[in-house]
Short mmCIF file of C-alpha atoms in Angstrom, two decimals:
data_model
loop_
_atom_site.label_atom_id
_atom_site.label_comp_id
_atom_site.label_asym_id
_atom_site.label_seq_id
_atom_site.Cartn_x
_atom_site.Cartn_y
_atom_site.Cartn_z
CA MET A 1 2.66 -48.63 -1.81
CA ASN A 2 4.48 -45.18 -2.16
CA GLU A 3 1.98 -43.03 -2.41
CA THR A 4 5.17 -39.96 -2.09
CA ILE A 5 4.18 -36.97 -4.46
CA GLU A 6 7.33 -34.43 -4.46
CA ILE A 7 5.92 -30.80 -6.10
CA PRO A 8 8.75 -28.16 -6.00
CA GLN A 9 8.81 -24.99 -5.33
CA PHE A 10 8.93 -22.67 -8.40
CA ALA A 11 5.75 -25.03 -9.26
CA LEU A 12 4.12 -24.73 -5.45
CA ARG A 13 3.47 -20.97 -5.43
CA PRO A 14 2.06 -20.11 -8.50
CA ALA A 15 -0.37 -22.98 -7.97
CA LEU A 16 -1.22 -21.99 -4.19
CA THR A 17 -1.45 -18.45 -5.59
CA GLY A 18 -4.12 -18.96 -8.11
CA LEU A 19 -6.01 -21.47 -5.92
CA GLY A 20 -6.41 -18.88 -3.20
CA LYS A 21 -8.69 -16.79 -5.12
CA VAL A 22 -10.76 -19.56 -5.29
CA ILE A 23 -10.65 -21.27 -2.22
CA SER A 24 -12.82 -19.72 0.94
CA LYS A 25 -10.42 -19.55 4.11
CA ARG A 26 -13.46 -19.34 6.57
CA SER A 27 -16.26 -21.51 4.43
CA THR A 28 -18.72 -22.92 6.88
CA LEU A 29 -17.71 -26.83 5.26
CA PRO A 30 -14.16 -27.81 6.15
CA VAL A 31 -13.54 -29.95 2.86
CA LEU A 32 -14.03 -26.50 1.17
CA GLY A 33 -10.23 -25.45 2.94
CA HIS A 34 -8.53 -28.05 1.42
CA VAL A 35 -6.46 -29.15 -2.08
CA ARG A 36 -7.21 -32.13 -3.65
CA VAL A 37 -3.91 -33.39 -5.01
CA THR A 38 -4.09 -36.18 -7.69
CA ARG A 39 -1.99 -38.61 -9.30
CA ASP A 40 -2.93 -40.26 -12.44
CA ARG A 41 -1.31 -43.25 -13.84
CA ALA A 42 0.58 -41.47 -16.19
CA GLY A 43 2.40 -40.00 -13.25
CA GLN A 44 0.64 -36.03 -13.83
CA VAL A 45 0.35 -34.32 -10.89
CA PHE A 46 -3.45 -31.77 -10.39
CA LEU A 47 -3.88 -29.52 -7.78
CA GLN A 48 -7.67 -28.94 -7.51
CA GLY A 49 -9.65 -26.38 -5.37
CA THR A 50 -13.31 -24.97 -5.18
CA ASP A 51 -16.17 -22.69 -3.54
CA LEU A 52 -18.69 -24.94 -5.22
CA ASP A 53 -19.88 -22.87 -8.00
CA THR A 54 -16.32 -22.24 -9.55
CA PHE A 55 -13.02 -25.44 -9.58
CA ALA A 56 -8.89 -23.99 -10.20
CA VAL A 57 -7.43 -27.12 -11.59
CA TYR A 58 -2.99 -26.77 -11.70
CA ARG A 59 -1.44 -29.42 -13.35
CA VAL A 60 2.20 -29.88 -12.14
CA PRO A 61 4.38 -28.91 -15.32
CA ASP A 62 6.90 -32.02 -14.62
CA ALA A 63 5.55 -35.72 -13.76
CA THR A 64 6.55 -37.69 -10.75
CA PRO A 65 6.36 -41.60 -11.44
CA GLY A 66 4.38 -43.65 -8.73
CA PRO A 67 0.81 -45.20 -8.10
CA ALA A 68 -2.25 -43.01 -8.89
CA CYS A 69 -3.43 -41.50 -5.53
CA ASP A 70 -5.35 -38.94 -4.62
CA PHE A 71 -6.29 -37.46 -0.96
CA LEU A 72 -7.13 -34.01 0.83
CA VAL A 73 -4.49 -31.42 2.64
CA PRO A 74 -5.45 -28.18 3.84
CA PHE A 75 -4.15 -25.50 2.05
CA ALA A 76 -3.40 -23.08 5.09
CA SER A 77 -0.39 -26.22 5.94
CA LEU A 78 0.25 -26.30 2.38
CA HIS A 79 0.75 -22.38 1.70
CA ALA A 80 2.91 -22.20 5.15
CA ALA A 81 5.08 -24.94 4.17
CA ALA A 82 5.75 -23.05 0.46
CA LYS A 83 8.88 -21.57 1.56
CA GLY A 84 10.78 -24.69 1.11
CA GLU A 85 13.05 -25.76 -1.82
CA ARG A 86 10.27 -28.30 -2.35
CA ILE A 87 8.11 -30.29 -0.47
CA GLU A 88 6.50 -34.12 -0.15
CA LEU A 89 3.38 -35.25 0.01
CA VAL A 90 2.71 -38.40 1.58
CA ARG A 91 -0.64 -40.27 1.86
CA GLU A 92 -0.44 -42.59 5.04
CA SER A 93 -4.69 -43.07 5.36
CA ASP A 94 -7.78 -41.49 4.36
CA THR A 95 -7.47 -38.78 7.47
CA SER A 96 -3.73 -37.72 7.47
CA VAL A 97 -1.16 -36.81 5.13
CA ARG A 98 2.63 -36.16 6.08
CA LEU A 99 4.21 -33.25 5.07
CA ARG A 100 8.03 -32.84 4.54
CA THR A 101 9.84 -29.55 3.60
CA HIS A 102 13.19 -28.71 3.26
CA LEU A 103 14.59 -25.36 4.93
CA GLY A 104 18.15 -24.84 3.86
CA ALA A 105 19.63 -27.96 5.63
CA ALA A 106 17.23 -28.57 7.57
CA PRO A 107 14.20 -31.35 7.17
CA ILE A 108 10.83 -30.52 8.93
CA GLU A 109 7.94 -32.75 9.04
CA GLN A 110 4.32 -32.85 10.37
CA VAL A 111 1.39 -34.73 9.87
CA LEU A 112 -1.74 -32.96 8.73
CA PRO A 113 -4.91 -34.19 9.42
CA ALA A 114 -7.01 -34.57 6.23
CA LEU A 115 -10.29 -35.56 4.61
CA PRO A 116 -11.36 -38.12 2.48
CA ALA A 117 -11.16 -37.05 -1.10
CA ASP A 118 -14.44 -38.37 -1.84
CA GLU A 119 -16.31 -35.92 0.28
CA MET A 120 -14.72 -32.89 -2.08
CA PRO A 121 -17.35 -32.47 -4.89
CA PRO A 122 -16.34 -33.83 -8.02
CA LEU A 123 -14.95 -32.02 -11.10
CA PRO A 124 -18.17 -31.07 -13.34
CA GLU A 125 -17.76 -32.31 -17.14
CA VAL A 126 -18.00 -29.48 -19.64
CA THR A 127 -17.33 -31.25 -23.19
CA GLY A 128 -18.18 -29.49 -26.81
CA PRO A 129 -16.30 -27.51 -29.11
CA ALA A 130 -13.61 -25.08 -27.69
CA GLN A 131 -13.62 -21.35 -28.57
CA PRO A 132 -10.11 -20.57 -29.10
CA LEU A 133 -9.16 -17.19 -27.15
CA ASP A 134 -6.12 -14.25 -27.72
CA ASP A 135 -5.12 -11.65 -25.29
CA GLN A 136 -7.46 -8.86 -26.57
CA PHE A 137 -10.84 -10.86 -25.35
CA ARG A 138 -8.31 -11.38 -21.99
CA ASP A 139 -7.89 -7.87 -21.68
CA ALA A 140 -11.51 -6.90 -23.24
CA LEU A 141 -13.39 -9.49 -20.23
CA ARG A 142 -10.67 -8.23 -17.69
CA GLU A 143 -11.68 -4.23 -18.54
CA ALA A 144 -15.16 -5.52 -18.20
CA LEU A 145 -15.26 -7.79 -15.09
CA THR A 146 -14.69 -4.69 -13.57
CA CYS A 147 -17.95 -2.79 -14.47
CA CYS A 148 -20.08 -5.59 -13.36
CA THR A 149 -22.49 -4.86 -10.33
CA THR A 150 -22.31 -6.13 -6.71
CA ASP A 151 -26.00 -5.24 -6.07
CA ILE A 152 -26.83 -8.86 -5.42
CA SER A 153 -30.57 -8.02 -6.95
CA ARG A 154 -29.44 -7.14 -9.97
CA PRO A 155 -27.85 -11.01 -10.94
CA VAL A 156 -27.48 -10.63 -14.00
CA LEU A 157 -25.51 -7.33 -14.08
CA THR A 158 -22.90 -9.54 -11.90
CA HIS A 159 -21.65 -10.66 -15.05
CA ALA A 160 -19.81 -9.96 -18.18
CA CYS A 161 -21.71 -10.75 -21.44
CA LEU A 162 -20.15 -12.27 -24.47
CA ASP A 163 -23.18 -11.10 -26.76
CA VAL A 164 -23.99 -13.19 -29.83
CA ARG A 165 -27.00 -11.30 -30.72
CA ASP A 166 -25.82 -8.93 -33.49
CA PRO A 167 -24.81 -11.09 -36.66
CA HIS A 168 -22.39 -8.38 -37.95
CA GLY A 169 -20.28 -8.56 -34.90
CA HIS A 170 -20.10 -9.82 -30.78
CA HIS A 171 -18.91 -7.87 -27.70
CA VAL A 172 -17.78 -8.01 -24.36
CA VAL A 173 -20.20 -6.26 -22.11
CA ALA A 174 -20.61 -5.24 -19.05
CA THR A 175 -22.22 -2.88 -16.72
CA ASP A 176 -23.18 -1.50 -12.90
CA GLY A 177 -25.29 0.88 -13.83
CA LEU A 178 -22.90 3.77 -13.58
CA GLN A 179 -20.75 2.65 -16.37
CA LEU A 180 -21.51 0.45 -19.15
CA TYR A 181 -18.45 -1.33 -20.79
CA CYS A 182 -18.18 -2.86 -24.21
CA ALA A 183 -15.39 -4.12 -26.64
CA ASN A 184 -15.89 -4.68 -30.53
CA SER A 185 -14.37 -6.92 -33.01
CA PHE A 186 -14.96 -10.63 -32.00
CA THR A 187 -16.71 -13.67 -33.48
CA PHE A 188 -17.60 -16.22 -30.82
CA GLY A 189 -19.08 -19.88 -31.90
CA PHE A 190 -21.72 -19.78 -29.92
CA SER A 191 -25.29 -20.04 -30.88
CA GLU A 192 -26.30 -18.04 -27.71
CA SER A 193 -24.89 -15.14 -25.52
CA VAL A 194 -22.89 -16.37 -22.46
CA LEU A 195 -22.94 -14.65 -19.03
CA ILE A 196 -19.37 -14.59 -17.06
CA PRO A 197 -19.82 -14.79 -13.21
CA ASN A 198 -16.79 -11.74 -11.72
CA GLN A 199 -14.42 -14.45 -10.20
CA ARG A 200 -11.48 -13.55 -8.48
CA PHE A 201 -9.42 -15.79 -10.33
CA LEU A 202 -10.48 -14.18 -13.67
CA HIS A 203 -8.85 -11.17 -12.56
CA TRP A 204 -6.00 -12.48 -11.63
CA PRO A 205 -2.70 -12.01 -13.98
CA GLY A 206 -0.90 -15.17 -13.75
CA PHE A 207 -4.29 -16.82 -15.61
CA MET A 208 -3.83 -16.52 -19.85
CA SER A 209 -0.47 -15.02 -19.32
CA ASP A 210 0.65 -15.95 -22.38
CA GLY A 211 -2.79 -14.64 -23.67
CA THR A 212 -4.36 -18.16 -25.10
CA GLY A 213 -6.60 -20.10 -24.29
CA GLU A 214 -9.71 -21.79 -24.76
CA LEU A 215 -13.76 -21.30 -23.65
CA THR A 216 -15.78 -24.30 -23.38
CA VAL A 217 -19.73 -23.76 -22.59
CA ARG A 218 -22.12 -26.60 -21.60
CA ARG A 219 -25.39 -25.69 -21.37
CA ALA A 220 -28.06 -26.12 -18.97
CA ASP A 221 -29.58 -29.74 -19.25
CA LYS A 222 -30.85 -32.25 -16.95
CA ARG A 223 -27.65 -32.53 -15.29
CA GLY A 224 -27.27 -28.84 -14.54
CA GLY A 225 -25.35 -26.33 -15.51
CA PRO A 226 -24.59 -24.12 -17.28
CA TRP A 227 -21.51 -24.10 -16.72
CA LEU A 228 -18.02 -22.68 -18.84
CA LYS A 229 -14.80 -24.06 -18.73
CA LEU A 230 -11.40 -21.83 -19.09
CA VAL A 231 -8.76 -23.78 -19.86
CA SER A 232 -4.62 -21.85 -20.89
CA GLY A 233 -1.74 -23.13 -19.92
CA LEU A 234 -1.22 -25.07 -17.08
CA TRP A 235 -4.74 -24.19 -15.52
CA THR A 236 -8.18 -25.09 -15.94
CA PHE A 237 -11.01 -22.99 -14.62
CA ILE A 238 -14.46 -24.29 -14.36
CA THR A 239 -17.45 -21.92 -13.11
CA LYS A 240 -21.07 -22.16 -13.38
CA ALA A 241 -22.40 -19.70 -16.42
CA GLY A 242 -24.80 -17.04 -15.65
CA GLU A 243 -28.92 -17.24 -16.44
CA GLY A 244 -31.11 -15.41 -17.80
CA ALA A 245 -31.02 -12.22 -20.88
CA PHE A 246 -28.32 -9.53 -20.69
CA PRO A 247 -30.45 -6.23 -21.09
CA GLU A 248 -30.68 -4.22 -24.12
CA TRP A 249 -27.79 -1.97 -24.13
CA LYS A 250 -26.95 -0.99 -27.97
CA HIS A 251 -29.59 2.12 -27.72
CA HIS A 252 -27.47 3.96 -24.72
CA LEU A 253 -24.58 4.33 -27.93
CA PRO A 254 -23.62 7.13 -29.37
CA LYS A 255 -25.73 7.36 -32.58
CA SER A 256 -24.06 9.93 -34.91
CA LYS A 257 -21.34 11.79 -34.39
CA TYR A 258 -23.00 15.07 -35.57
CA GLY A 259 -23.66 18.12 -32.45
CA ARG A 260 -21.13 15.99 -30.65
CA THR A 261 -18.35 17.68 -28.68
CA ARG A 262 -15.11 15.70 -29.28
CA VAL A 263 -12.01 15.95 -26.70
CA VAL A 264 -8.92 13.58 -27.25
CA PHE A 265 -6.61 13.48 -24.56
CA GLY A 266 -2.43 13.31 -25.20
CA PRO A 267 -0.44 11.87 -22.55
CA PRO A 268 0.08 15.41 -21.02
CA ALA A 269 -3.26 15.75 -19.84
CA VAL A 270 -3.51 12.16 -19.32
CA ALA A 271 -0.86 12.43 -16.68
CA THR A 272 -2.70 16.00 -15.41
CA LEU A 273 -5.49 14.07 -14.83
CA LEU A 274 -4.89 10.72 -13.25
CA ALA A 275 -3.00 12.80 -10.69
CA GLY A 276 -5.09 16.26 -10.40
CA LEU A 277 -8.77 14.57 -10.59
CA PRO A 278 -8.14 11.94 -6.97
CA GLN A 279 -7.03 15.63 -5.13
CA LEU A 280 -10.01 17.87 -6.25
CA PRO A 281 -12.39 18.00 -3.71
CA ALA A 282 -15.63 16.01 -2.86
CA ALA A 283 -13.31 12.90 -3.74
CA LYS A 284 -14.86 11.11 -0.70
CA GLU A 285 -18.48 12.63 -0.80
CA ASP A 286 -21.79 10.16 -3.02
CA HIS A 287 -20.34 9.66 -6.37
CA ALA A 288 -17.38 11.90 -6.06
CA PRO A 289 -19.07 14.38 -8.49
CA ILE A 290 -16.80 16.98 -10.79
CA THR A 291 -17.57 19.28 -13.46
CA LEU A 292 -16.36 19.15 -16.95
CA GLU A 293 -15.72 22.66 -18.27
CA VAL A 294 -15.32 22.44 -22.45
CA THR A 295 -14.68 25.70 -24.09
CA GLU A 296 -12.67 26.34 -27.74
CA ALA A 297 -9.75 27.20 -25.24
CA GLY A 298 -9.29 23.50 -23.81
CA MET A 299 -10.42 22.02 -21.36
CA SER A 300 -10.72 22.29 -17.15
CA CYS A 301 -12.11 19.71 -14.42
CA LYS A 302 -13.60 21.52 -11.61
CA ALA A 303 -15.23 20.59 -7.73
CA ILE A 304 -16.49 22.44 -5.05
CA ALA A 305 -16.80 20.59 -1.08
CA LYS A 306 -19.83 20.78 0.50
CA ASP A 307 -19.25 23.28 2.62
CA ALA A 308 -16.68 25.10 0.67
CA ALA A 309 -17.60 28.61 -0.90
CA GLU A 310 -15.17 28.89 -4.01
CA TRP A 311 -14.39 26.18 -6.75
CA SER A 312 -11.38 24.67 -7.31
CA VAL A 313 -10.51 24.40 -10.65
CA LEU A 314 -7.83 21.53 -12.53
CA ALA A 315 -6.58 22.96 -15.62
CA VAL A 316 -6.26 19.86 -18.45
CA PRO A 317 -3.20 20.94 -21.00
CA GLY A 318 -2.63 18.59 -23.87
CA ALA A 319 -6.86 18.76 -24.12
CA GLN A 320 -7.59 18.70 -28.44
CA VAL A 321 -10.94 20.53 -28.07
CA ASN A 322 -13.40 19.89 -31.14
CA GLY A 323 -16.70 21.06 -31.08
CA ARG A 324 -19.15 23.47 -28.86
CA PRO A 325 -18.95 24.39 -25.23
CA VAL A 326 -19.99 22.20 -22.82
CA SER A 327 -20.58 21.90 -18.92
CA VAL A 328 -21.16 18.59 -17.43
CA LYS A 329 -20.80 16.58 -14.01
CA LEU A 330 -20.38 13.09 -13.63
CA ASN A 331 -18.39 10.87 -11.54
CA ARG A 332 -14.95 11.34 -11.05
CA GLU A 333 -13.80 7.59 -11.31
CA PRO A 334 -15.29 6.12 -14.53
CA LEU A 335 -13.50 8.76 -15.87
CA LEU A 336 -10.43 7.88 -14.10
CA LYS A 337 -11.17 4.23 -14.44
CA ALA A 338 -11.71 5.10 -18.93
CA LEU A 339 -8.16 6.85 -18.68
CA ARG A 340 -6.68 3.98 -16.85
CA LEU A 341 -7.82 1.74 -19.65
CA GLY A 342 -6.41 3.82 -22.14
CA LEU A 343 -9.54 5.96 -23.67
CA THR A 344 -8.20 8.90 -24.52
CA ALA A 345 -11.15 10.12 -26.90
CA LEU A 346 -13.96 11.84 -24.52
CA GLU A 347 -17.69 12.45 -26.57
CA ILE A 348 -20.08 14.54 -24.91
CA GLN A 349 -23.71 15.25 -26.42
CA ASP A 350 -25.12 17.51 -23.73
CA ASP A 351 -24.92 17.30 -19.72
CA HIS A 352 -27.83 14.63 -19.38
CA THR A 353 -26.82 12.22 -21.85
CA PRO A 354 -24.11 9.11 -21.28
CA LEU A 355 -20.77 10.37 -22.05
CA ALA A 356 -18.44 7.90 -24.10
CA CYS A 357 -14.64 7.45 -23.89
CA TRP A 358 -14.11 4.97 -26.53
CA HIS A 359 -10.41 4.20 -28.46
CA ASP A 360 -9.63 0.92 -30.62
CA GLY A 361 -12.80 -0.50 -30.20
CA ARG A 362 -13.77 -0.49 -26.88
CA THR A 363 -16.18 2.03 -25.44
CA LEU A 364 -16.93 3.01 -21.73
CA LEU A 365 -20.21 4.99 -21.25
CA ILE A 366 -20.50 7.47 -18.22
CA ALA A 367 -24.00 8.49 -16.62
CA PRO A 368 -23.99 12.13 -16.37
CA LEU A 369 -25.32 13.65 -12.95
CA ARG A 370 -27.13 15.91 -12.10
CA PRO A 371 -28.39 18.67 -9.28
CA PRO A 372 -31.49 17.39 -7.02
CA GLU A 373 -34.55 19.12 -8.69
CA PRO A 374 -37.14 21.09 -6.62
CA PRO A 375 -39.90 19.26 -5.38
CA ALA A 376 -42.71 20.30 -7.78
CA ALA A 377 -45.57 22.33 -7.36
CA GLU A 378 -48.71 20.66 -6.51
CA GLN A 379 -51.09 20.71 -9.21
CA LYS A 380 -55.21 20.61 -9.29
CA SER A 381 -55.59 17.82 -11.37
CA SER A 382 -53.50 15.45 -12.80
CA PRO A 383 -54.44 12.79 -16.09
CA PRO A 384 -54.82 9.65 -15.33
CA GLU A 385 -51.77 7.24 -16.16
CA THR A 386 -51.74 5.10 -19.17
CA PRO A 387 -51.03 1.20 -18.25
CA ALA A 388 -47.91 0.42 -19.56
CA SER A 389 -47.23 -2.07 -22.25
CA ALA A 390 -46.93 -6.07 -21.51
CA THR A 391 -43.90 -5.84 -23.81
CA PRO A 392 -40.70 -6.35 -21.86
CA SER A 393 -38.01 -3.64 -22.88
CA ALA A 394 -35.26 -2.04 -22.26
CA PRO A 395 -35.48 1.30 -19.80
CA PRO A 396 -33.76 4.52 -20.97
CA VAL A 397 -30.40 5.78 -19.15
CA ALA A 398 -31.51 7.80 -16.22
CA THR A 399 -29.62 10.85 -15.86
CA PRO A 400 -29.29 10.72 -11.89
CA THR A 401 -29.36 13.02 -8.91
CA GLU A 402 -26.12 13.16 -6.67
CA ALA A 403 -28.28 11.91 -4.04
CA SER A 404 -29.78 8.48 -6.02
CA LYS A 405 -27.34 5.66 -7.60
CA PRO A 406 -26.89 6.65 -11.10
CA THR A 407 -28.91 4.05 -13.49
CA MET A 408 -27.73 2.26 -16.98
CA PRO A 409 -29.61 -0.73 -18.61
CA GLN A 410 -31.39 -2.56 -16.32
CA PRO A 411 -32.98 -6.10 -16.99
CA ALA A 412 -36.41 -6.23 -18.77
CA PRO A 413 -39.26 -6.40 -17.02
CA HIS A 414 -41.58 -9.52 -16.57
CA PRO A 415 -44.12 -9.70 -19.57
CA THR A 416 -46.71 -10.20 -16.42
CA GLU A 417 -45.39 -6.66 -14.66
CA ARG A 418 -48.06 -3.87 -14.49
CA ARG A 419 -48.02 -0.57 -13.10
CA SER A 420 -50.35 0.64 -10.98
CA VAL A 421 -52.85 4.00 -12.43
CA THR A 422 -52.89 6.52 -10.54
CA PRO A 423 -55.81 7.82 -9.97
CA THR A 424 -57.47 11.47 -11.07
CA ALA A 425 -57.73 14.02 -7.92
CA GLY A 426 -61.47 13.74 -7.95
CA ASP A 427 -61.69 10.15 -7.87
CA GLU A 428 -62.73 9.38 -4.07
CA THR A 429 -62.90 5.87 -4.59
CA PRO A 430 -60.94 4.25 -1.68
CA PRO A 431 -58.02 1.44 -2.92
CA THR A 432 -58.66 -2.13 -3.53
CA ALA A 433 -57.34 -4.62 -1.92
CA PHE A 434 -55.82 -5.86 -4.71
CA ALA A 435 -53.63 -2.71 -5.08
CA GLU A 436 -52.59 -2.27 -1.42
CA VAL A 437 -51.10 -5.90 -2.15
CA ILE A 438 -49.50 -4.11 -4.72
CA ALA A 439 -48.27 -1.72 -2.63
CA HIS A 440 -47.44 -3.45 0.15
CA VAL A 441 -45.36 -6.04 -2.29
CA GLU A 442 -43.14 -3.01 -3.49
CA ALA A 443 -42.35 -1.94 -0.40
CA VAL A 444 -41.22 -5.20 0.07
CA ARG A 445 -39.21 -5.45 -2.72
CA THR A 446 -37.55 -1.68 -1.71
CA LYS A 447 -36.76 -3.57 1.86
CA LEU A 448 -35.01 -6.30 0.20
CA LYS A 449 -32.70 -4.10 -2.05
CA GLU A 450 -31.44 -2.10 1.31
CA VAL A 451 -30.55 -5.43 2.51
CA GLY A 452 -28.74 -6.51 -0.20
CA ASN A 453 -26.99 -3.72 0.10
CA ASP A 454 -25.86 -4.20 3.52
CA LEU A 455 -25.16 -7.77 3.02
CA THR A 456 -22.28 -6.47 0.15
CA GLU A 457 -20.71 -3.85 2.41
CA THR A 458 -20.81 -6.49 5.43
CA LEU A 459 -18.66 -9.12 2.98
CA VAL A 460 -16.24 -6.22 2.33
CA LEU A 461 -15.49 -6.13 6.11
CA LEU A 462 -15.91 -9.62 6.34
CA LYS A 463 -12.76 -10.01 3.48
CA ALA A 464 -11.13 -7.33 5.78
CA ALA A 465 -11.02 -9.29 8.83
CA GLU A 466 -9.88 -12.32 6.96
CA ARG A 467 -7.18 -11.01 5.66
CA GLU A 468 -5.93 -9.64 9.27
CA LYS A 469 -6.24 -12.71 9.95
CA LYS A 470 -4.46 -14.49 7.26
CA ALA A 471 -1.68 -12.37 8.58
CA THR A 472 -1.59 -13.30 12.20
CA GLN A 473 -1.63 -17.08 11.02
CA LYS A 474 1.04 -16.42 8.86
CA GLU A 475 3.13 -15.40 11.79
CA PHE A 476 2.08 -18.07 14.18
CA GLU A 477 3.06 -20.87 11.41
CA ALA A 478 6.27 -19.15 10.62
CA VAL A 479 7.35 -19.05 14.99
CA ARG A 480 5.71 -22.98 14.90
CA ALA A 481 8.48 -23.74 12.07
CA THR A 482 11.44 -22.24 13.90
CA LEU A 483 10.41 -24.10 17.25
CA ARG A 484 10.40 -27.21 15.60
CA SER A 485 13.48 -26.79 13.70
CA LEU A 486 15.48 -26.07 17.39
CA GLN A 487 14.14 -28.93 19.03
CA ARG A 488 15.74 -30.95 16.23
CA VAL A 489 19.34 -29.51 17.34
CA GLN A 490 21.24 -31.49 19.07
CA LEU A 491 24.45 -30.09 21.44
#
């Protein structure tokens, strides 16, 4: 039986690029480092990769006649062979695959160790009505995903939300506590909101490159889930959807334009800010602080280093100001992001209310910074604190200090959570055992958040080491291929 599959170079390269966004290079499970190659009875060839939580499937454009077959190939070996004009994969057994490629007129063959195809997890079945997608949704989703948090202690906020709670219009929303992105004018055919995880594949320009696609949602059931399926062109992307309720966020939007100062950035202002803001002092400090100074004459940005005596000022020509003078301190990175996204209108209420950058139905809210507050003077007595209501609600936007991480909407607390009551100054009653347990739990929760942040930093370092290893591995594969070619030369 001829179980040979030929894949042209023009199809293999984009396939491996996309699959590389899903396949882990250093997984503890060997099967997750393989590509599943499948040919159905109609001769259609599919390449599939997974990391258990996500599945990416690429359909090779041209059918390859032959019997149906299904086998695994190591991703690294397939990626190294993609430099040839075409490759041929010959399944010899469940544990070996012969790979043939051509560099010019010189053929190269190698036998690759493989794993049985049934060791790879099966593709989740996601059926139901498909929601048509367009380029407006694609762009809004990618922009929203850049605003998701990386803090694993807030799992809901690591997703972009397709919010359908407002019957008058649906939104694409995401936040990391420092910034909140929302885009409106959507109509989704879902009865409940959907949480889309922040996956590398969804940022890749090769997916939904033509702006069209379909989204299918499978709610959680006895089979598991929930799952999402995005189909566009030759690609099918299936991933686990998030679970939980996205926090209420609309109360952070400006209620009225009355009393707000509005600044519209023309092309000269945008070019000046994009080039000048990264060059201002304190760019590497916590929150990269800058101060916006808005007057009737125009706008300027200033920053000062910790040990500097004078401010560095950046004048912004081409900024049209309408409103009263105002000064506000903020992180420069979200402002730069807003400008890159084309959000060229800025509205400022005061120095402790989130700034709103918007354009054409898209809005990015930026939490301002504030200087550290001086320690409060000790009071002789303090009134007892009223217990918190048991009804959950989204907390207000916190105006952050430079020493603390800014926060915007957070997930609402669980209905059973209570806030401990602080005793009055004259109350000498020792704390109860229950109160001590609550205090201990609060301390443990704080430490767990710190561990989560440390794990995130460790993950960044591991990814950097992974890229270095990948570059070294490519060099070794190139040398091996050259040596094999030289061994076949006959004098």
